[in-house]
């Protein structure tokens, strides 16, 4: 089943001579439950693509469908709810709220929705993320790996259909990196979530079901990895 | 709204204690200013109400010619607090000098009268029975009739009617032969005291009687005074009473001054003026506070742009972000407003208490009414609401900005970086003068003009406000200071004008001796002065005087060939003073006081007010003694002088017409004067002259006392010799006695007692020191309020500057870290920051100073309206203070902020803000 469909996506910055095309007619679709890695050199437009998929940046033209719905046809309010429920975003630099503790940061999307926190799910997440002992700590009391696990927890809390990760291991050592990838893969399998990861790390990319390579805002390669 | 945002906001506030504190201080300052202005205004209005009650009584309205039933109906109304009546006993001829006020109007005070109408005794006591009477003080002031307390007088009292016997209303003016007193009866009264005349509402200016008060039965018109429980409801009460037919509007008198103080009746009421001032101040404070609180919030919000971005990227809606900012505003307001309320009340309370005597002097209120803080819960609520709105308005725009930015831009904080190279171009000169660091600073300044502008604007505002208020105060002080040296009277503490009258048995010299004997009198002098036409021979006048602007001072009424006549002051002074003046002019007084050859002194400088020029009257080469002549047109029996004209032959002729003929002309019986009937006289025939020999020009001390007035000065001892026995009286009968004293109040009371004892009126005894003190007190009040306001507004501006600059630096943490990481040392930092400080200061001042000079000039223009002599000056002291403090504040803030970020580890700061 197709969960994401991208049609002729363009994003330009500046105007006239200064015009820079970050995305130039990108089209592809993603199946539900797929683990997709996006690779490409710096400045190729891969982060822009991910942000547009996550509903935090706007395309200059083209369309993004998620579950058949045109994402950018929604108004601001609906878009916010979309971000809250449909996607989970993970950044390289974690982007946690420094004044909120681990539990609060993880449950943020639920709390913002005005819903009750599902304690069972929270416990399960804390357990999986190995943050049980750290639940009342503030972000600056955590190591980089722990902070990234918190941001993964936040992305997964609402059990979104799509998880988007922008270089989630870019700031971590190799042991922590592998842990994070395992976590993401587990979530991908366990909840049948669609996972899209931007990475420079070939070993991570090779663990994906499919790799899309982007250069100068265009898809230059799109291949499935066959596993034995 | 749910909890996570509240928790987020609270923790953010705690995290950034200094900023939160500055914002709260801003709210506290605004709130205390709002409170002070509103409660101060309210207390002022309440003070006026109390003063007016003390001055005129608590009555709101008076129903004239009220019947028994009206009195009962009104008195029984629930909204009426108290009533009182008086009834007309009758009118009596009293023999005053005012031909329109020949009567005493005797009113009998009914029950409750003194509760609602205030009678202010000047001496004596209230009448206690029907044989005692209290007289108004204007019987003397206006009618020249001085009847001391204790006098027993017989009066023939009657109803005032027209010739057909119809009773005339009190307010109908005197109709001379067309009215009469009927049903007269005789009554004997003892005068028990005097009181300040009633307001014109109760004794209209047209009323032909002086209102005297007594007790006992009276069968004339009865007037009903009533006081409402709430005077604010006066108009509605009257409407209802009129509808019910109880009150007839045409028979209603209002206590205007009191109703005005309550904001009822009339458009130009006092409370509206106070309200207007309060409104202006509130608007000023509103702008000051909005700019401070707004800046605080906009800083907070931009600091949190990234956090809001994260919240948004995980799904916070616009509404949620906006209400987060609003919650923060509400939270800060909830802390700041109650504190501000208390601070404001305490502040204005102490201020009003400290200035209570000044207010009493200013408004000349009765002694027992003092300004004090009157709290009005509604006004406090109003202040709180205004402050709350200020805070919310300030928070709203930054909130709007926070939600507009797209989530990813917020997370990246990439908004500021949209600049073009051209925009940050700096001159080579900057780099040469201030080095690389200076160039960087200059680029910083250009990069974010908007943020810098708010600093420059707040500096500008503080400078202008501070200097304007200082100018205002110094001009006001200059005005008062100027008055003090301007004329004779204002430098003297007490003045008594002695008028020779048959009724006065004590001579002027004796009076002077008695008054000078009062303890505490430092010096005294006596003088008389009149204006008269004085002719100066053309050839003796100085050249300076022959100017077009001055010629308007030459008189055409008395024209004599070879002379210029000018209206001139002639001072007759006591001999001791005269002797002093002579010796200071370097002359021997004996040469002047020889009765056969008397001489006068002359003040040769004269200020021609309209021409705005001060010039000598007599020319430099006029050899003393010189003479001039007092000139008057002769009265010719049976003729009126009509004016002088130039005849066909070029001679000046004085034209007189017969009295009867002129009366016919004035009555319109003759349409045009017939020149044939005129009597024409030559100047020699028509003008009487008194020659005065000027022995010397007066020196500095006379000039100091009388000013550059071009006046003749002579002693009392030679007045008869100079003017002639008959004429001398015209020049000397009114004598002004001037005293300088230690304690003006004590001396004034003592002099008053002496005059009363001698049966002389005290009306012409004036305590100028008191007036001057009142003036000084007013200046103090204005100074206290102006400076208080300035200090508080400056504090707001200061907090604003502090906030903006420190944030500016802290927001640039990353940039500093980068500079540090590439090797900029602390000297380099200081250089860069110093240059930035200089840019702030210079920009703020380069706008602030010209505008301040402009406002100073405007204030000067206003002040000159009150005093033509005032010269434009710039209060350099205030400018220096303003300039100094601008740089001190800017540098101090910089140091504070730099200290905070110096501890940063460069790489942490660099990493800090990446995605």
Coordinates of N, CA, C and O in Angstrom, one line a residue, chain B residues 632-777:
Chain B
X632 N -1.2 119.9 33.0 CA -2.6 119.5 33.0 C -3.5 120.5 32.3 O -3.2 121.7 32.3
X633 N -4.5 120.0 31.7 CA -5.4 120.9 31.0 C -6.4 121.5 32.0 O -6.9 120.8 32.9
X634 N -6.5 122.8 31.9 CA -7.3 123.6 32.9 C -8.8 123.2 32.8 O -9.3 123.1 31.7
X635 N -9.5 123.1 33.9 CA -10.9 123.0 33.8 C -11.5 124.4 33.7 O -11.1 125.3 34.5
X636 N -12.4 124.6 32.8 CA -13.0 125.9 32.6 C -14.5 125.8 33.1 O -15.2 124.9 32.6
X637 N -14.9 126.6 34.0 CA -16.2 126.6 34.5 C -17.3 126.6 33.4 O -17.2 127.5 32.5
X638 N -18.2 125.6 33.4 CA -19.3 125.7 32.4 C -18.9 125.1 31.0 O -19.6 125.1 30.1
X639 N -17.6 124.6 30.9 CA -17.2 124.0 29.7 C -16.6 122.6 29.8 O -16.1 122.3 30.9
X640 N -16.7 121.8 28.8 CA -15.9 120.5 28.7 C -14.8 120.7 27.8 O -15.0 121.2 26.7
X641 N -13.6 120.1 28.1 CA -12.5 120.1 27.2 C -12.7 119.0 26.2 O -13.0 117.8 26.6
X642 N -12.6 119.3 24.9 CA -12.9 118.3 23.9 C -11.6 117.7 23.3 O -11.7 116.7 22.6
X643 N -10.5 118.4 23.4 CA -9.3 117.9 22.7 C -8.5 119.0 22.1 O -9.1 120.1 22.0
X644 N -7.3 118.8 21.8 CA -6.5 119.8 21.1 C -6.4 119.5 19.6 O -6.5 118.4 19.2
X645 N -6.3 120.6 18.8 CA -6.2 120.4 17.4 C -5.2 121.4 16.8 O -4.9 122.4 17.5
X646 N -4.8 121.2 15.6 CA -3.9 122.2 15.0 C -4.8 123.1 14.1 O -5.5 122.6 13.2
X647 N -4.7 124.4 14.3 CA -5.5 125.3 13.6 C -4.9 125.5 12.2 O -3.8 125.0 11.9
X648 N -5.7 126.3 11.3 CA -5.2 126.5 10.0 C -3.9 127.2 9.9 O -3.0 127.0 9.1
X649 N -3.7 128.0 10.9 CA -2.4 128.8 10.9 C -1.2 127.9 11.5 O -0.1 128.4 11.7
X650 N -1.5 126.7 11.9 CA -0.5 125.8 12.3 C -0.3 125.9 13.8 O 0.6 125.2 14.4
X651 N -1.1 126.6 14.5 CA -0.9 126.7 16.0 C -1.8 125.6 16.7 O -2.8 125.2 16.1
X652 N -1.4 125.2 17.9 CA -2.2 124.2 18.6 C -3.2 125.0 19.4 O -2.9 126.0 20.0
X653 N -4.5 124.5 19.2 CA -5.5 125.2 20.0 C -6.3 124.1 20.8 O -6.4 123.0 20.4
X654 N -6.7 124.5 22.0 CA -7.4 123.7 22.9 C -8.9 124.0 22.8 O -9.3 125.1 22.9
X655 N -9.7 123.0 22.4 CA -11.1 123.2 22.1 C -12.0 122.8 23.3 O -12.0 121.7 23.7
X656 N -12.8 123.8 23.7 CA -13.8 123.5 24.8 C -15.2 123.7 24.2 O -15.4 124.6 23.3
X657 N -16.2 123.0 24.7 CA -17.6 123.3 24.3 C -18.4 123.5 25.6 O -18.1 122.9 26.6
X658 N -19.4 124.3 25.5 CA -20.3 124.5 26.7 C -20.9 123.2 27.2 O -21.2 122.3 26.4
X659 N -21.0 123.0 28.5 CA -21.5 121.8 29.1 C -22.8 121.4 28.6 O -23.0 120.2 28.2
X660 N -23.8 122.3 28.6 CA -25.1 122.0 28.1 C -25.2 121.4 26.7 O -25.8 120.4 26.4
X661 N -24.4 122.1 25.9 CA -24.3 121.7 24.5 C -23.7 120.3 24.3 O -24.2 119.5 23.6
X662 N -22.7 120.1 25.1 CA -22.1 118.7 25.0 C -23.0 117.6 25.5 O -23.1 116.5 25.0
X663 N -23.8 118.0 26.6 CA -24.8 117.0 27.1 C -25.8 116.7 26.1 O -26.2 115.5 25.9
X664 N -26.2 117.7 25.3 CA -27.2 117.5 24.3 C -26.6 116.6 23.2 O -27.2 115.7 22.7
X665 N -25.3 116.8 22.9 CA -24.6 116.1 21.9 C -24.5 114.6 22.3 O -24.8 113.7 21.6
X666 N -24.2 114.4 23.6 CA -24.1 113.0 24.1 C -25.4 112.3 24.1 O -25.5 111.1 24.0
X667 N -26.5 113.1 24.4 CA -27.8 112.5 24.4 C -28.4 112.3 23.0 O -29.5 111.8 22.9
X668 N -27.7 112.8 22.0 CA -28.1 112.6 20.7 C -29.0 113.7 20.1 O -29.5 113.6 19.0
X669 N -29.1 114.7 20.9 CA -30.0 115.8 20.5 C -29.3 116.7 19.5 O -30.0 117.3 18.6
X670 N -28.0 116.7 19.5 CA -27.2 117.4 18.5 C -26.4 116.4 17.7 O -25.7 115.6 18.4
X671 N -26.6 116.3 16.4 CA -25.9 115.2 15.7 C -24.5 115.6 15.4 O -23.6 114.7 15.5
X672 N -24.1 116.8 15.2 CA -22.7 117.2 14.9 C -22.4 118.4 15.7 O -23.2 119.4 15.8
X673 N -21.2 118.4 16.2 CA -20.8 119.6 17.0 C -20.5 120.8 16.0 O -19.9 120.7 15.0
X674 N -21.0 121.9 16.4 CA -20.9 123.1 15.6 C -19.6 123.9 16.1 O -19.5 124.3 17.2
X675 N -18.6 123.9 15.2 CA -17.3 124.6 15.6 C -17.6 126.0 16.0 O -16.7 126.5 16.8
X676 N -18.6 126.6 15.6 CA -18.9 128.0 16.0 C -19.1 128.2 17.5 O -18.7 129.2 18.1
X677 N -19.6 127.1 18.1 CA -19.9 127.2 19.5 C -18.7 126.9 20.4 O -18.7 127.0 21.6
X678 N -17.6 126.5 19.8 CA -16.4 126.2 20.5 C -15.7 127.4 21.1 O -15.7 128.4 20.6
X679 N -15.1 127.1 22.3 CA -14.2 128.1 22.9 C -12.8 127.6 22.6 O -12.5 126.5 22.9
X680 N -12.0 128.4 22.0 CA -10.6 128.0 21.6 C -9.6 128.8 22.4 O -9.7 130.0 22.5
X681 N -8.7 128.0 23.0 CA -7.7 128.7 23.9 C -6.3 128.3 23.4 O -6.1 127.2 22.8
X682 N -5.4 129.1 23.6 CA -4.0 128.8 23.3 C -3.5 127.9 24.4 O -4.0 127.9 25.5
X683 N -2.4 127.2 24.1 CA -1.8 126.3 25.2 C -1.5 127.1 26.4 O -1.7 126.6 27.5
X684 N -1.0 128.4 26.3 CA -0.7 129.1 27.5 C -1.9 129.3 28.3 O -1.9 129.4 29.6
X685 N -3.1 129.5 27.7 CA -4.3 129.8 28.4 C -4.9 128.5 29.0 O -5.5 128.5 30.1
X686 N -4.7 127.4 28.3 CA -5.4 126.2 28.7 C -4.6 125.2 29.6 O -5.2 124.4 30.3
X687 N -3.3 125.4 29.6 CA -2.5 124.4 30.3 C -2.0 124.9 31.6 O -1.3 126.0 31.6
X688 N -2.2 124.2 32.7 CA -1.5 124.6 34.0 C -0.2 123.9 34.0 O -0.2 122.7 33.7
X689 N 0.8 124.5 34.5 CA 2.1 123.8 34.6 C 2.7 124.0 36.0 O 2.5 125.0 36.6
X690 N 3.3 122.9 36.4 CA 4.0 122.9 37.6 C 5.5 122.6 37.3 O 5.7 121.5 36.8
X691 N 6.4 123.5 37.4 CA 7.8 123.3 37.0 C 8.5 122.5 38.1 O 8.3 122.8 39.3
X692 N 9.2 121.5 37.7 CA 10.0 120.7 38.6 C 11.4 120.8 38.2 O 11.8 120.5 37.1
X693 N 12.3 121.1 39.2 CA 13.7 121.2 38.9 C 14.4 119.9 39.3 O 14.2 119.4 40.4
X694 N 15.0 119.3 38.3 CA 15.7 118.1 38.6 C 17.2 118.4 39.0 O 17.9 119.0 38.3
X695 N 17.5 118.0 40.3 CA 18.8 118.3 40.8 C 19.8 117.3 40.5 O 21.0 117.6 40.4
X696 N 19.4 116.1 40.3 CA 20.4 115.0 39.9 C 19.6 113.8 39.4 O 18.4 113.7 39.6
X697 N 20.3 113.0 38.7 CA 19.7 111.7 38.2 C 20.0 110.7 39.3 O 21.1 110.5 39.8
X698 N 18.9 109.9 39.5 CA 19.0 108.9 40.6 C 19.9 107.8 40.3 O 20.1 107.5 39.2
X699 N 20.5 107.3 41.4 CA 21.5 106.2 41.2 C 20.9 104.8 41.2 O 19.7 104.7 41.1
X700 N 21.8 103.9 41.4 CA 21.4 102.5 41.3 C 20.3 102.0 42.2 O 19.5 101.3 41.9
X701 N 20.4 102.6 43.5 CA 19.5 102.0 44.5 C 18.0 102.4 44.1 O 17.1 101.6 44.3
X702 N 17.8 103.6 43.6 CA 16.5 104.0 43.2 C 16.0 103.2 42.0 O 14.9 102.7 41.9
X703 N 17.0 103.0 41.1 CA 16.7 102.2 39.9 C 16.3 100.8 40.3 O 15.4 100.2 39.7
X704 N 17.0 100.3 41.3 CA 16.8 99.0 41.7 C 15.4 98.9 42.3 O 14.7 97.9 42.1
X705 N 14.9 99.9 43.0 CA 13.6 99.8 43.6 C 12.5 100.1 42.6 O 11.5 99.4 42.6
X706 N 12.7 101.1 41.8 CA 11.5 101.6 41.0 C 11.6 101.1 39.6 O 10.7 101.2 38.8
X707 N 12.8 100.5 39.2 CA 12.9 100.0 37.8 C 13.2 101.2 36.9 O 13.2 102.4 37.3
X708 N 13.6 100.9 35.6 CA 13.9 101.9 34.6 C 12.6 102.6 34.2 O 12.0 102.2 33.2
X709 N 12.1 103.5 35.0 CA 10.7 104.0 34.8 C 10.7 105.5 34.4 O 9.6 106.0 34.2
X710 N 11.8 106.2 34.3 CA 11.8 107.6 33.9 C 11.0 108.4 34.8 O 10.1 109.2 34.4
X711 N 11.1 108.2 36.1 CA 10.2 108.8 37.1 C 10.9 110.0 37.9 O 12.1 110.0 38.0
X712 N 10.0 110.8 38.4 CA 10.4 111.9 39.2 C 10.3 111.5 40.7 O 9.3 110.8 41.0
X713 N 11.3 111.8 41.5 CA 11.3 111.4 42.9 C 11.5 112.6 43.8 O 12.4 113.4 43.5
X714 N 10.6 112.8 44.7 CA 10.8 113.9 45.6 C 10.3 113.6 47.0 O 9.5 112.6 47.2
X715 N 10.7 114.3 48.1 CA 10.3 113.9 49.4 C 9.0 114.6 49.8 O 8.6 115.6 49.3
X716 N 8.4 114.0 50.8 CA 7.1 114.5 51.3 C 7.3 116.0 51.8 O 6.4 116.8 51.6
X717 N 8.5 116.3 52.4 CA 8.7 117.6 53.0 C 8.6 118.7 52.0 O 8.3 119.8 52.4
X718 N 8.9 118.4 50.8 CA 8.9 119.6 49.8 C 7.7 119.5 48.9 O 7.6 120.2 47.9
X719 N 6.8 118.5 49.1 CA 5.7 118.3 48.2 C 4.8 119.6 48.1 O 4.5 120.0 47.0
X720 N 4.6 120.2 49.2 CA 3.7 121.4 49.2 C 4.5 122.5 48.4 O 3.9 123.3 47.7
X721 N 5.8 122.6 48.7 CA 6.6 123.7 48.0 C 6.6 123.5 46.5 O 6.6 124.5 45.7
X722 N 6.6 122.2 46.1 CA 6.6 122.0 44.6 C 5.2 122.1 44.0 O 5.0 122.7 43.0
X723 N 4.3 121.3 44.6 CA 2.9 121.3 43.9 C 2.0 122.4 44.3 O 1.0 122.6 43.7
X724 N 2.3 123.1 45.4 CA 1.4 124.1 45.9 C 0.5 123.4 47.0 O 0.3 122.2 46.9
X725 N 0.1 124.2 48.0 CA -0.7 123.6 49.1 C -1.9 122.8 48.7 O -2.1 121.7 49.2
X726 N -2.7 123.3 47.7 CA -3.9 122.6 47.4 C -3.6 121.3 46.6 O -4.2 120.3 46.8
X727 N -2.7 121.5 45.6 CA -2.4 120.4 44.7 C -1.7 119.2 45.4 O -1.9 118.1 45.0
X728 N -0.9 119.5 46.4 CA -0.1 118.5 47.0 C -0.8 117.3 47.4 O -0.4 116.2 47.3
X729 N -2.1 117.5 47.9 CA -2.9 116.4 48.3 C -3.1 115.4 47.2 O -3.1 114.2 47.5
X730 N -3.3 115.9 46.0 CA -3.5 114.9 44.9 C -2.4 113.9 44.7 O -2.6 112.8 44.3
X731 N -1.2 114.4 45.1 CA 0.0 113.6 44.9 C 0.3 112.7 46.1 O 1.1 111.8 46.0
X732 N -0.2 113.0 47.2 CA 0.3 112.4 48.4 C -0.8 111.7 49.3 O -0.5 111.1 50.3
X733 N -2.1 111.8 48.9 CA -3.1 111.4 49.9 C -3.1 109.9 50.0 O -3.5 109.4 51.1
X734 N -2.8 109.1 49.0 CA -2.7 107.7 49.2 C -1.3 107.3 49.4 O -0.4 107.6 48.6
X735 N -1.0 106.7 50.6 CA 0.4 106.4 50.9 C 0.5 104.9 51.0 O -0.2 104.3 51.7
X736 N 1.5 104.4 50.3 CA 1.8 103.0 50.5 C 2.9 102.8 51.4 O 4.0 103.4 51.3
X737 N 2.7 101.9 52.4 CA 3.7 101.6 53.4 C 4.2 100.2 53.2 O 3.5 99.2 53.2
X738 N 5.5 100.1 52.9 CA 6.2 98.8 52.6 C 7.0 98.4 53.7 O 7.7 99.2 54.4
X739 N 6.9 97.1 54.0 CA 7.7 96.5 55.1 C 8.4 95.3 54.7 O 7.8 94.4 54.0
X740 N 9.6 95.2 55.1 CA 10.3 93.9 55.0 C 10.4 93.3 56.4 O 10.8 94.0 57.4
X741 N 10.0 92.1 56.6 CA 9.8 91.5 58.0 C 10.5 90.1 58.0 O 10.8 89.5 57.0
X742 N 10.7 89.7 59.3 CA 11.3 88.4 59.5 C 10.2 87.3 59.2 O 10.5 86.4 58.4
X743 N 9.1 87.4 59.9 CA 8.1 86.3 59.8 C 6.8 87.0 59.3 O 6.1 87.7 60.1
X744 N 6.5 86.8 58.0 CA 5.5 87.6 57.5 C 4.1 87.3 58.1 O 3.3 88.2 58.2
X745 N 3.9 86.1 58.5 CA 2.5 85.7 59.0 C 2.3 86.4 60.3 O 1.3 87.0 60.6
X746 N 3.3 86.3 61.2 CA 3.2 86.9 62.5 C 3.1 88.4 62.4 O 2.2 89.0 63.1
X747 N 3.9 89.0 61.6 CA 3.9 90.5 61.4 C 2.6 90.9 60.8 O 2.0 91.9 61.3
X748 N 2.1 90.1 59.9 CA 0.8 90.5 59.2 C -0.3 90.5 60.3 O -1.1 91.4 60.4
X749 N -0.3 89.4 61.1 CA -1.4 89.3 62.1 C -1.3 90.5 63.1 O -2.3 91.1 63.5
X750 N 0.0 90.8 63.5 CA 0.2 91.9 64.5 C -0.3 93.2 63.9 O -1.0 94.0 64.6
X751 N 0.0 93.5 62.6 CA -0.4 94.7 62.0 C -1.9 94.8 61.8 O -2.5 95.8 62.0
X752 N -2.5 93.6 61.5 CA -3.9 93.6 61.4 C -4.6 93.9 62.7 O -5.6 94.7 62.8
X753 N -4.0 93.4 63.8 CA -4.6 93.7 65.1 C -4.5 95.2 65.5 O -5.5 95.7 66.0
X754 N -3.3 95.8 65.1 CA -3.2 97.2 65.4 C -4.2 98.0 64.6 O -4.9 98.9 65.2
X755 N -4.4 97.7 63.3 CA -5.3 98.4 62.5 C -6.8 98.2 63.0 O -7.5 99.2 63.1
X756 N -7.1 97.0 63.4 CA -8.5 96.8 63.9 C -8.7 97.6 65.2 O -9.8 98.2 65.4
X757 N -7.7 97.6 66.0 CA -7.8 98.3 67.3 C -8.0 99.8 67.0 O -8.8 100.5 67.8
X758 N -7.4 100.4 66.0 CA -7.6 101.8 65.7 C -8.8 102.0 64.9 O -9.1 103.2 64.4
X759 N -9.6 101.0 64.6 CA -10.9 101.1 63.8 C -10.6 101.4 62.4 O -11.4 102.0 61.7
X760 N -9.4 100.9 61.9 CA -9.1 101.1 60.5 C -9.3 99.8 59.8 O -9.1 98.7 60.3
X761 N -9.7 99.9 58.5 CA -9.9 98.7 57.7 C -8.6 97.9 57.5 O -7.6 98.6 57.3
X762 N -8.7 96.6 57.4 CA -7.5 95.8 57.2 C -7.5 95.3 55.7 O -6.6 94.5 55.3
X763 N -8.5 95.8 54.9 CA -8.6 95.3 53.6 C -7.4 95.7 52.7 O -7.1 95.0 51.8
X764 N -6.8 96.8 53.0 CA -5.7 97.3 52.2 C -4.3 96.8 52.7 O -3.3 97.3 52.3
X765 N -4.4 95.9 53.7 CA -3.1 95.3 54.2 C -2.9 94.0 53.4 O -3.7 93.1 53.5
X766 N -1.8 94.0 52.7 CA -1.6 92.8 51.9 C -0.3 92.1 52.2 O 0.7 92.8 52.3
X767 N -0.4 90.8 52.3 CA 0.8 90.0 52.6 C 1.4 89.5 51.3 O 1.0 88.4 50.8
X768 N 2.3 90.3 50.7 CA 2.8 89.9 49.4 C 3.7 88.7 49.6 O 3.9 87.8 48.7
X769 N 4.4 88.6 50.7 CA 5.3 87.4 51.0 C 4.5 86.1 50.9 O 5.0 85.1 50.3
X770 N 3.3 86.2 51.3 CA 2.4 85.0 51.3 C 2.1 84.6 49.8 O 2.2 83.5 49.4
X771 N 1.9 85.7 49.0 CA 1.6 85.4 47.6 C 2.8 84.8 46.9 O 2.7 83.8 46.2
X772 N 4.0 85.4 47.3 CA 5.2 84.9 46.7 C 5.5 83.5 47.1 O 5.9 82.7 46.3
X773 N 5.2 83.3 48.4 CA 5.5 81.9 48.9 C 4.5 80.9 48.2 O 4.9 79.8 47.9
X774 N 3.3 81.4 48.0 CA 2.3 80.5 47.3 C 2.9 80.2 45.9 O 2.8 79.0 45.5
X775 N 3.4 81.2 45.3 CA 4.0 81.0 44.0 C 5.1 80.0 44.0 O 5.2 79.1 43.2
X776 N 6.0 80.2 45.0 CA 7.1 79.2 45.2 C 6.6 77.8 45.4 O 7.2 76.8 45.0
X777 N 5.6 77.8 46.2 CA 5.0 76.5 46.6 C 4.5 75.8 45.3 O 4.6 74.6 45.2

